[in-house]
mmCIF file of C-alpha atoms in Angstrom:
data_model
loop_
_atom_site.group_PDB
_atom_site.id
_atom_site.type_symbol
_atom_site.label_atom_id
_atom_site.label_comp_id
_atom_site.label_asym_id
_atom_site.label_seq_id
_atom_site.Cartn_x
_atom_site.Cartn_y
_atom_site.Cartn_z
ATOM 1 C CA UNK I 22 -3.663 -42.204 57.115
ATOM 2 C CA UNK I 23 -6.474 -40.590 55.566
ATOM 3 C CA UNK I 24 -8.658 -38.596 57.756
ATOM 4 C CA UNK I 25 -12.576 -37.826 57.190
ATOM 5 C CA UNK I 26 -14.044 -34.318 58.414
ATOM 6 C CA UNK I 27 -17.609 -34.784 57.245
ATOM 7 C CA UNK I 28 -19.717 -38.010 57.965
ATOM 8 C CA UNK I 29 -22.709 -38.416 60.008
ATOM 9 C CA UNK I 30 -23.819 -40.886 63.341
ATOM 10 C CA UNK I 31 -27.347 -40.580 64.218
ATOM 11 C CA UNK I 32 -27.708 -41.987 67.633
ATOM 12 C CA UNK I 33 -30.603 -44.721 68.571
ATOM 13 C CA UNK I 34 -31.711 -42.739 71.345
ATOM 14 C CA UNK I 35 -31.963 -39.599 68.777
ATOM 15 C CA UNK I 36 -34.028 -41.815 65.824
ATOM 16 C CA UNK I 37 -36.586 -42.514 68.703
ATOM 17 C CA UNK I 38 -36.861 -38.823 69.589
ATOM 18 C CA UNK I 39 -37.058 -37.777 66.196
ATOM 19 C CA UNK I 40 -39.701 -40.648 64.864
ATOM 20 C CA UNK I 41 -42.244 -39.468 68.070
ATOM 21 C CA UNK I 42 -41.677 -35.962 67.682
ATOM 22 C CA UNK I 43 -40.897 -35.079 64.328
ATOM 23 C CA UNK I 44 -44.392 -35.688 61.994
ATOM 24 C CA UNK I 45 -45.403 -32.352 63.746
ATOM 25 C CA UNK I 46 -42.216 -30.291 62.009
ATOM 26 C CA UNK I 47 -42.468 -32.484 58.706
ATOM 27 C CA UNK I 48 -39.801 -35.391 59.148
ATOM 28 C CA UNK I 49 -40.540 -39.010 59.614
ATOM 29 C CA UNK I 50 -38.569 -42.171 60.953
ATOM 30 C CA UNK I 51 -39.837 -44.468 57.957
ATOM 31 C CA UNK I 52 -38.684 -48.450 57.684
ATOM 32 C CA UNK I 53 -36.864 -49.712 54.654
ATOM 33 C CA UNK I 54 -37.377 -53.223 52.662
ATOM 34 C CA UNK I 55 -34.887 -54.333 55.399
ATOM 35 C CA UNK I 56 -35.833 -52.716 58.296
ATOM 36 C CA UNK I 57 -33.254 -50.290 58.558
ATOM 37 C CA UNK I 58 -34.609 -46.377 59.349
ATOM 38 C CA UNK I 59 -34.861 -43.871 56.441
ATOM 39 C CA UNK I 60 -35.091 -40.360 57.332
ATOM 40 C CA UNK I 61 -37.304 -38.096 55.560
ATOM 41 C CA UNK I 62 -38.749 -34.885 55.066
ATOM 42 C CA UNK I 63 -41.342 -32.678 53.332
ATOM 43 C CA UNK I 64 -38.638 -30.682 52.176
ATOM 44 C CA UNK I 65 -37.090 -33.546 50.409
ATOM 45 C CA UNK I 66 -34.283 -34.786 52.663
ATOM 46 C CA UNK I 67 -33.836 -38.617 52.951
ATOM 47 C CA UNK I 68 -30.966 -40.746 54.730
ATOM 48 C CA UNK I 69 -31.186 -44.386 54.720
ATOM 49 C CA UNK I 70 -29.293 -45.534 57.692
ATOM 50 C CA UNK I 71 -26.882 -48.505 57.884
ATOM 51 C CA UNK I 72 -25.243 -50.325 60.724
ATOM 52 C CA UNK I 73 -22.577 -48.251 60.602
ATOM 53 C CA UNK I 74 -24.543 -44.913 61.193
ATOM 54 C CA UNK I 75 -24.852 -45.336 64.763
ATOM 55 C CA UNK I 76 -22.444 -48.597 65.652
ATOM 56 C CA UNK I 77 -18.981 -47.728 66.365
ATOM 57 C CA UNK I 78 -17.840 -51.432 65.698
ATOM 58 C CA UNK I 79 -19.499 -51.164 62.294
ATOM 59 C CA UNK I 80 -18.429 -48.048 61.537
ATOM 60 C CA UNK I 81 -14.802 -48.960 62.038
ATOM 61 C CA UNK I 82 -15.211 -52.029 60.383
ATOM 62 C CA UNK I 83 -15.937 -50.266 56.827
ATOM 63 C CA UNK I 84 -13.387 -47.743 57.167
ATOM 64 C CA UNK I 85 -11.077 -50.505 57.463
ATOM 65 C CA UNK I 86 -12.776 -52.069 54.738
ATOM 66 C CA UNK I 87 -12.180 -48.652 52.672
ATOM 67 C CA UNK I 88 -8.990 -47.649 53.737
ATOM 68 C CA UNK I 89 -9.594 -44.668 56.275
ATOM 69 C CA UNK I 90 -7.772 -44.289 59.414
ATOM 70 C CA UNK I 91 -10.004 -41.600 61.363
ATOM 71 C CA UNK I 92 -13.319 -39.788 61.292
ATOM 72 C CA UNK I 93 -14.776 -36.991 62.852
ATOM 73 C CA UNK I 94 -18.266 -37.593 63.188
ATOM 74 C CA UNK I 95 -21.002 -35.087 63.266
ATOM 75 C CA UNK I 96 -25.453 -35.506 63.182
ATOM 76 C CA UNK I 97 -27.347 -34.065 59.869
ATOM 77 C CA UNK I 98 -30.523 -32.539 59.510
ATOM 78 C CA UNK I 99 -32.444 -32.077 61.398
ATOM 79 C CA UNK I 100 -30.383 -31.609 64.093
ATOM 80 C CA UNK I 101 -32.209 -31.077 67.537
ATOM 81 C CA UNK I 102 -34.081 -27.773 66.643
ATOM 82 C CA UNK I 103 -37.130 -29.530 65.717
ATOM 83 C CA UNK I 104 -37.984 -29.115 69.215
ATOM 84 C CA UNK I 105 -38.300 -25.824 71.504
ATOM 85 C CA UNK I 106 -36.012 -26.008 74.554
ATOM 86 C CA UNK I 107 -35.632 -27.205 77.388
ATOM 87 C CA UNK I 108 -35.900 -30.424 75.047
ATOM 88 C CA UNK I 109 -33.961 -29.367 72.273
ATOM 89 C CA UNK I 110 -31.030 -28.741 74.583
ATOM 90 C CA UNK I 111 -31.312 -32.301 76.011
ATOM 91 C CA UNK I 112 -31.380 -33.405 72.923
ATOM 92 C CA UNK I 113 -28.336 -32.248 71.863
ATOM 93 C CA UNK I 114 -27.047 -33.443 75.427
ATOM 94 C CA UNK I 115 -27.925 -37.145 74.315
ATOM 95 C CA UNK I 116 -26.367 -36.577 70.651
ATOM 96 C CA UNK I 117 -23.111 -35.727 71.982
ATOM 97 C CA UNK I 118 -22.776 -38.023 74.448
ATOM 98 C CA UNK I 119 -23.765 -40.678 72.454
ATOM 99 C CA UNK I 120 -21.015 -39.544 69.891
ATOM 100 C CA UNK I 121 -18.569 -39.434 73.199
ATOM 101 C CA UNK I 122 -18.800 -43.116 73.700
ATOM 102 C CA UNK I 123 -18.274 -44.418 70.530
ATOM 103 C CA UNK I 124 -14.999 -41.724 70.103
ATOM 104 C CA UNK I 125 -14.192 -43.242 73.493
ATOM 105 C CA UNK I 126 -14.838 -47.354 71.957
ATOM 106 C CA UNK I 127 -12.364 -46.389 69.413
ATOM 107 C CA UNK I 128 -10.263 -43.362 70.768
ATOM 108 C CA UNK I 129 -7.530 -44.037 67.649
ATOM 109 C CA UNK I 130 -10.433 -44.089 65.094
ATOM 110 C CA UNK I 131 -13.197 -41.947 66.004
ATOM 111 C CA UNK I 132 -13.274 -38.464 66.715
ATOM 112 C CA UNK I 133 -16.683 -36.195 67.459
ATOM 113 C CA UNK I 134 -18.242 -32.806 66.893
ATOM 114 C CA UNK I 135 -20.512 -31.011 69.012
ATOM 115 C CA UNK I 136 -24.329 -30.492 68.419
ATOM 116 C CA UNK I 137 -25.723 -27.373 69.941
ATOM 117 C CA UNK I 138 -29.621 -25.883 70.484
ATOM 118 C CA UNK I 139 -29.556 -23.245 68.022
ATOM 119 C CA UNK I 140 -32.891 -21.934 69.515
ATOM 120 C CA UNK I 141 -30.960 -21.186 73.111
ATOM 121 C CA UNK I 142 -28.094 -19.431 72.265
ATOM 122 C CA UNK I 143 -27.056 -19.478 76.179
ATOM 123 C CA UNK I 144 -27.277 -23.096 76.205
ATOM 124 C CA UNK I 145 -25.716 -23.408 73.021
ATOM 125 C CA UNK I 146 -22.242 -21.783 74.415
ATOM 126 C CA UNK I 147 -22.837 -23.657 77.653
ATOM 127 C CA UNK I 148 -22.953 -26.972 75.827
ATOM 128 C CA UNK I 149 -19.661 -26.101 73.579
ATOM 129 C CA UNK I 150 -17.800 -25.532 76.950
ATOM 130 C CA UNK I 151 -18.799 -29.339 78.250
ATOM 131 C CA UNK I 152 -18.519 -30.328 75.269
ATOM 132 C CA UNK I 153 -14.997 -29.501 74.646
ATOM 133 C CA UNK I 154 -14.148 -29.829 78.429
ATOM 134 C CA UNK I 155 -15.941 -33.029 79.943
ATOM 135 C CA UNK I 156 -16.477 -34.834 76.435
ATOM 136 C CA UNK I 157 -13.650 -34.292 74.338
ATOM 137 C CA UNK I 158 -15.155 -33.593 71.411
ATOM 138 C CA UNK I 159 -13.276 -31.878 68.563
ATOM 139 C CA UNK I 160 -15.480 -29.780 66.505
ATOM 140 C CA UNK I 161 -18.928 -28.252 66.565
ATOM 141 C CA UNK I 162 -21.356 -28.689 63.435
ATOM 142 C CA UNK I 163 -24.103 -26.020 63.192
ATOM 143 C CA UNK I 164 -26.476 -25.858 60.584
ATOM 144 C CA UNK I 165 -26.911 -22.949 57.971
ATOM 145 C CA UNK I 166 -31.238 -22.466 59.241
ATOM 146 C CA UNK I 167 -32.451 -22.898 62.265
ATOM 147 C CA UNK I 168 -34.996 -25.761 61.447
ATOM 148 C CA UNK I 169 -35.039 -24.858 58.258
ATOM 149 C CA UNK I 170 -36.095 -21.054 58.631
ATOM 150 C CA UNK I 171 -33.885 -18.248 60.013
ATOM 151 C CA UNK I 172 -30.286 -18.034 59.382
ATOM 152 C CA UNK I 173 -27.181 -18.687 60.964
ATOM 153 C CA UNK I 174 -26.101 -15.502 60.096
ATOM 154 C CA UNK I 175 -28.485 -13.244 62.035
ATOM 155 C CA UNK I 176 -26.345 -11.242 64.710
ATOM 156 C CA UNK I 177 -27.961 -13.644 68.250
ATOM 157 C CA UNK I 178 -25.960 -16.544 66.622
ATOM 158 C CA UNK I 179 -22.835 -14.311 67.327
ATOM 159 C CA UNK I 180 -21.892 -15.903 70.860
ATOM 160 C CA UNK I 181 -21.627 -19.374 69.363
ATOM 161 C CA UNK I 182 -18.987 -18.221 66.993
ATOM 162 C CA UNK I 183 -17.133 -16.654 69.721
ATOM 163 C CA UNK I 184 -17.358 -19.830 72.114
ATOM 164 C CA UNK I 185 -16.205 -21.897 69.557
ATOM 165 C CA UNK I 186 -13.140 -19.505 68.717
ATOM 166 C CA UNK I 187 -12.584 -18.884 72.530
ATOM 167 C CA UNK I 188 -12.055 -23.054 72.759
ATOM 168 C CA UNK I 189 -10.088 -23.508 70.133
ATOM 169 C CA UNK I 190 -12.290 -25.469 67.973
ATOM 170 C CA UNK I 191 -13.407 -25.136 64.554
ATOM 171 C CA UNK I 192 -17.267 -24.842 63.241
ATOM 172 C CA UNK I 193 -18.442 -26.920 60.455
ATOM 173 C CA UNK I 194 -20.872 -24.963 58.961
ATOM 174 C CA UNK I 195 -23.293 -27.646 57.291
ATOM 175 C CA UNK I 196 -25.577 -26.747 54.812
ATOM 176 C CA UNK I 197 -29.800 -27.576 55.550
ATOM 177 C CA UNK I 198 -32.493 -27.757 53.243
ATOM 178 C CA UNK I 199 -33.158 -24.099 52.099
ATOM 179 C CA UNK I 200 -36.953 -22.416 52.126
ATOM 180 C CA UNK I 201 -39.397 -23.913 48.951
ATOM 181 C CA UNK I 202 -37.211 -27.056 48.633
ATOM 182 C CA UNK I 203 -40.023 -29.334 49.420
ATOM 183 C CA UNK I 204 -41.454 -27.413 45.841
ATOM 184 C CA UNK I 205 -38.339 -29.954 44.145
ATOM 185 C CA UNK I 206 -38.254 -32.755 46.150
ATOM 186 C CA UNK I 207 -39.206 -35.084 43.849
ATOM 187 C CA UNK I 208 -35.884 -34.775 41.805
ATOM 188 C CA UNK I 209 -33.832 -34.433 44.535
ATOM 189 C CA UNK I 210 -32.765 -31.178 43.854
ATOM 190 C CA UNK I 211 -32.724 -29.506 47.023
ATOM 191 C CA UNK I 212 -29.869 -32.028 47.842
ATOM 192 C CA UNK I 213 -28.334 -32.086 45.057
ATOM 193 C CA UNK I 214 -28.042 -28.439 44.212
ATOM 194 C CA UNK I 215 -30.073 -26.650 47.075
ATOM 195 C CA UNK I 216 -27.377 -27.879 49.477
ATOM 196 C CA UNK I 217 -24.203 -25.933 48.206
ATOM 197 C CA UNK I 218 -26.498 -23.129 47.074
ATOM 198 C CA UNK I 219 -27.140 -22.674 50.761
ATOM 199 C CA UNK I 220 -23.691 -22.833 52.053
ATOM 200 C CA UNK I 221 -22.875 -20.168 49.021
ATOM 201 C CA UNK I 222 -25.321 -17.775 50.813
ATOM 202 C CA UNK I 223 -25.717 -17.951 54.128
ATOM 203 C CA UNK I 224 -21.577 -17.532 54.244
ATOM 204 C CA UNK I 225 -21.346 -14.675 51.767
ATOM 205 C CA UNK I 226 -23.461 -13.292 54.516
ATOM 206 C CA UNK I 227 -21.445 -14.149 57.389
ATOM 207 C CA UNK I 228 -18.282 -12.584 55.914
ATOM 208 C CA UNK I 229 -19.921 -9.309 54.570
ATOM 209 C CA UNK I 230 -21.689 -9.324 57.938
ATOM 210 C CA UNK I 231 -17.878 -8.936 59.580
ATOM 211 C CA UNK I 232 -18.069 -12.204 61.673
ATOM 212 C CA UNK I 233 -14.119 -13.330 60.705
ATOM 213 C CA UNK I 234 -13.121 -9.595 61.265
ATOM 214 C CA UNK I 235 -14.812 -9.976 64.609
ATOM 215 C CA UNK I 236 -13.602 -13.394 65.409
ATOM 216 C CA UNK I 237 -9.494 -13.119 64.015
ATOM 217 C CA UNK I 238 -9.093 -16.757 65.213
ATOM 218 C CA UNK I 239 -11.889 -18.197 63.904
ATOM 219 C CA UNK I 240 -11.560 -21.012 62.337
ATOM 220 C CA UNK I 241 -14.165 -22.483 59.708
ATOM 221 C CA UNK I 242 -14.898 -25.554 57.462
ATOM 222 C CA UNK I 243 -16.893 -25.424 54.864
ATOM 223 C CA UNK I 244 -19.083 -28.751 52.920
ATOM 224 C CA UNK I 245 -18.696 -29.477 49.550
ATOM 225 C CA UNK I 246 -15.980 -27.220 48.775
ATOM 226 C CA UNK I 247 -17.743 -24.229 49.877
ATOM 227 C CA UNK I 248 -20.453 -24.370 47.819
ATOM 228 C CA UNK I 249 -20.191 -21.974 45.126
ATOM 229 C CA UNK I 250 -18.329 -19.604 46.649
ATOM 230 C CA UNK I 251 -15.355 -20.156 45.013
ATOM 231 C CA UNK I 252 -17.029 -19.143 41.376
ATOM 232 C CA UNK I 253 -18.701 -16.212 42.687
ATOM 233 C CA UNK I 254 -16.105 -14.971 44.795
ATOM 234 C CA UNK I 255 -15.163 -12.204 41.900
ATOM 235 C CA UNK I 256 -18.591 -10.978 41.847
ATOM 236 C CA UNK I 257 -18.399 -10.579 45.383
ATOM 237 C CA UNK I 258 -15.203 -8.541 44.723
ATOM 238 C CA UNK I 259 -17.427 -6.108 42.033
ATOM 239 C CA UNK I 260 -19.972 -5.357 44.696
ATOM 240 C CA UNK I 261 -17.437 -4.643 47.327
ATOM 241 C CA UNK I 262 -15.954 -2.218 44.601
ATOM 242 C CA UNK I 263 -18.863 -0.470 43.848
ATOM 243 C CA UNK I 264 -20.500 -0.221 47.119
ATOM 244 C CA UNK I 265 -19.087 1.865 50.008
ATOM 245 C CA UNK I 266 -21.603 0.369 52.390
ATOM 246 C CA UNK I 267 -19.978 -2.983 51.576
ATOM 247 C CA UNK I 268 -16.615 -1.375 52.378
ATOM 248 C CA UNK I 269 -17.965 -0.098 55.172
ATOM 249 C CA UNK I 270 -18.840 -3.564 56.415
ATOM 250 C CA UNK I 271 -15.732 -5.752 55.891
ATOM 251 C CA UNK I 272 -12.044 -4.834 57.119
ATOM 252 C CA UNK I 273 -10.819 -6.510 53.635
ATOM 253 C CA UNK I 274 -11.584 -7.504 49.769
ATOM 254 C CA UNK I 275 -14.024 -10.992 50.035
ATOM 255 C CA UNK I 276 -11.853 -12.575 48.279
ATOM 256 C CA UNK I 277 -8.743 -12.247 51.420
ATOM 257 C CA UNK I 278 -11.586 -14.443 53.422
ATOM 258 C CA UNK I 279 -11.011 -17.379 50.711
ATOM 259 C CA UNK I 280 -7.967 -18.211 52.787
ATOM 260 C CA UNK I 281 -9.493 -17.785 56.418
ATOM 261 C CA UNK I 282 -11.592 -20.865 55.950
ATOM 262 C CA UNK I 283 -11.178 -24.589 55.257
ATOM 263 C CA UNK I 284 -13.038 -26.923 52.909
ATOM 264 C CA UNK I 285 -13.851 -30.815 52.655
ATOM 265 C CA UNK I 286 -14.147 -32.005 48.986
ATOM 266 C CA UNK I 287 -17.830 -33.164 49.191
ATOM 267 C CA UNK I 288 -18.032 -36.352 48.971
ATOM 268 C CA UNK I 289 -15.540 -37.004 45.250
ATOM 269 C CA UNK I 290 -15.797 -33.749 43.848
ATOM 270 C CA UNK I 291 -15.195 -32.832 40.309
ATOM 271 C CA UNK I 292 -11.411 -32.561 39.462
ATOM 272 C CA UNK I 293 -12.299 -29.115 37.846
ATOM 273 C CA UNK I 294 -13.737 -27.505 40.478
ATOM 274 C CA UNK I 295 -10.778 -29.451 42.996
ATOM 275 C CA UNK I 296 -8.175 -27.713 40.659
ATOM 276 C CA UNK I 297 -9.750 -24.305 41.009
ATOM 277 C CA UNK I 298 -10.374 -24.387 44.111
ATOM 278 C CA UNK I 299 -6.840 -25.719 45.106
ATOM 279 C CA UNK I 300 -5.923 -22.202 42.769
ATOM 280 C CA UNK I 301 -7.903 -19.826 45.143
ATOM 281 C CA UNK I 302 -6.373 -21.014 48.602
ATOM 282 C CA UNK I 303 -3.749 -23.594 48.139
ATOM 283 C CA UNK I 304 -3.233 -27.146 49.667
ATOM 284 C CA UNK I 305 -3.613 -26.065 53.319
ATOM 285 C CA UNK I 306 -7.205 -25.533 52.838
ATOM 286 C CA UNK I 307 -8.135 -28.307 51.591
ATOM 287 C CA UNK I 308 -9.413 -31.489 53.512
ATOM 288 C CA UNK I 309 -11.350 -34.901 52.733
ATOM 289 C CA UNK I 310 -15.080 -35.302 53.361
ATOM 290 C CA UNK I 311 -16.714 -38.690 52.289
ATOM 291 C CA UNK I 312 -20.313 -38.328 53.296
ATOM 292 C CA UNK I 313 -20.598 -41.050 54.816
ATOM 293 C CA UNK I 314 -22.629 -43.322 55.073
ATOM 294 C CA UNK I 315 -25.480 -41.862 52.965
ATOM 295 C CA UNK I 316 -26.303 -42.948 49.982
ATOM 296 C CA UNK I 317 -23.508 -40.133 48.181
ATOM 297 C CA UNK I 318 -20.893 -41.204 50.390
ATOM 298 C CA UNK I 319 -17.989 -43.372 49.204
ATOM 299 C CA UNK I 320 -14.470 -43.461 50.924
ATOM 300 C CA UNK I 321 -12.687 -44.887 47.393
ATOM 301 C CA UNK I 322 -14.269 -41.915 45.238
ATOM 302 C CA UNK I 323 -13.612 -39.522 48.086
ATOM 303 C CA UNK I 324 -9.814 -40.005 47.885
ATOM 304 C CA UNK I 325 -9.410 -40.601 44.562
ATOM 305 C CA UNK I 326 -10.230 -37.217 44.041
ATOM 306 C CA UNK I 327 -7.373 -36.218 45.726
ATOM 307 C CA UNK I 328 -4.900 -38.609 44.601
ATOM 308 C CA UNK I 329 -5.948 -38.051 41.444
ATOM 309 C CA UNK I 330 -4.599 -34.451 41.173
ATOM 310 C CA UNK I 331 -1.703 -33.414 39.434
ATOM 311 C CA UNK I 332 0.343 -31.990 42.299
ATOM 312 C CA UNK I 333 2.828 -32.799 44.943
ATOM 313 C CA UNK I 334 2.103 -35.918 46.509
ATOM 314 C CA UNK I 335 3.228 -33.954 49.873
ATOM 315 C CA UNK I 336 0.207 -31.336 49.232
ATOM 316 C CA UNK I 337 -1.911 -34.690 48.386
ATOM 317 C CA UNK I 338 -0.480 -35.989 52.205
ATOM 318 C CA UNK I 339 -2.035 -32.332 53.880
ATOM 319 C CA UNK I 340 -5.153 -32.889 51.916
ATOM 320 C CA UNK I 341 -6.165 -36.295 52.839
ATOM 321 C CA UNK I 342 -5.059 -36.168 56.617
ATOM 322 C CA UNK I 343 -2.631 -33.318 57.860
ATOM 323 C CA UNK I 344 -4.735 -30.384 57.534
ATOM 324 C CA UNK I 345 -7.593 -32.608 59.332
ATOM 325 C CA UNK I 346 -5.294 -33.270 61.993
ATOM 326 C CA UNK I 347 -4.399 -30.115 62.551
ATOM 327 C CA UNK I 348 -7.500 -28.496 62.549
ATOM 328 C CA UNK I 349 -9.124 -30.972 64.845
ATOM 329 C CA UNK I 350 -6.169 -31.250 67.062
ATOM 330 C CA UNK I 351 -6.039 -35.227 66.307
#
């Protein structure tokens, strides 16, 4: 019953939106050979949509195809902060009602996140609450820069934290295209490495900052295994050791916040860096994230490099689905 925390729906309604309004922040709604829209960005971000990015009947269709049970779906960049509020915050509105329906199509299958205005933090907390309450959604995604530019960890972004931990619900913290990426675009590299680089920084900054100390129930998941977090953790643990303002900042060692957070495996990552990671926190940590369906994603790969691993097939069982389903209250 494998369950997948990190795939992507990009509503119709939201394509439109994005292809009229978006050439003024950089992005475009181009047209494949086929037809099909391909996001894209000066920055170097592309996503070539399928049928199953915004059709529920679709998108069940190839997870039945590749043997997964449920996923929790969530939009990608750019998210609805390309525009200022009040139309950023309908927006979001539209993206997770949208999402809503098709989790409603397929209420065994399908399972939503919330998408939130970063640039109205007020509406942002107001939107988890229907969200959560008149929806049902499960989650909220919220992107590591505000379009592309200021952090999530700058101290305003603190009451979206706290509405998400006051719900219940856990916030997958997705990484976005990180400042001079558009420099590398033309290798991809920004994806391909800028991605995890971003998650490694902008959540160092959130635990020095104090936001788990502040937020005890806080629960977090993390793409691509958390970046490179994992590797740099015991530099993290030098500084702390030979700064006293660092001290001063954090209740614990950064390494004791290894184990406050969760992590998806980023689309098949490499058994090395599963094994280590499955070192630092253990199985209940752990969860499966395909990607899907952009061009990286692949439910076969995904799993395999899980059941590949050379432990308990019952920690194998709370990586692929348990964890998920405990987390997201499936």
């Amino acid at each position: 019953m494998p369950i997948d925390v990190h795939n992507h729906w990009y509503p119709l309604p939201y394509l439109e939106v994005l292809s009229e309004h978006g050439g003024r922040f950089g992005w475009e709604v181009a047209r494949g050979a086929d037809g099909v829209p391909v996001l894209k960005s000066v920055r170097g971000y592309i996503f070539r949509c399928t049928k199953a990015t915004n059709n529920p009947d679709a998108r069940v269709e190839e997870m039945n195809s590749g043997g997964l049970d449920i996923q929790v779906m969530s939009i990608s960049e750019p998210w609805v902060d390309f525009l200022l509020p009040p139309q950023s915050i309908q927006l979001a509105r539209l993206v997770n009602e949208d999402i809503a329906r098709a989790c409603e199509k397929y209420p065994d299958r399908l399972a939503g996140m919330i998408t939130v205005p970063l640039n109205d933090v007020d509406s942002a907390v107001d939107e988890i609450a229907r969200g959560v309450g008149e929806l049902g959604l499960k989650g909220v995604i919220i992107p590591t820069r505000v379009n592309g530019d200021e952090p999530l960890s700058v101290d305003r972004h603190f009451p979206i934290f706290e509405a998400a931990s006051r719900h219940g619900i856990p916030v997958f913290i997705h990484p976005a295209l990180p400042p001079g990426a558009e420099t590398m675009r033309k290798n991809l590299t920004g994806l391909m490495v800028g991605y995890p680089s971003e998650t490694t920084l902008i959540i160092a900054d959130l635990i020095v900052g104090g936001l788990l100390d502040r937020l005890p129930d806080l629960k977090i998941l993390l793409a691509d295994l958390g970046g490179a977090l994992p590797f740099v953790i015991g530099r993290m643990v030098r500084f702390y050791e030979a700064f006293e303002e660092l001290r001063r900042k954090m209740a614990h060692n950064p390494a004791h916040y290894l184990g406050r957070m969760f992590y998806e495996n980023g689309a098949a990552a490499h058994p090395i860096a599963m094994n280590f990671l499955y070192q630092l926190v253990g199985p209940k940590h752990i969860m499966l994230g395909s990607n899907h369906p952009s061009p990286i994603g692949h439910f076969t790969k995904c799993m395999e490099s899980i059941r590949s691993m050379s432990i308990p097939e019952e920690e194998k069982e709370m990586m692929l689905h348990k964890n998920a389903a405990e987390l997201f209250r499936l």
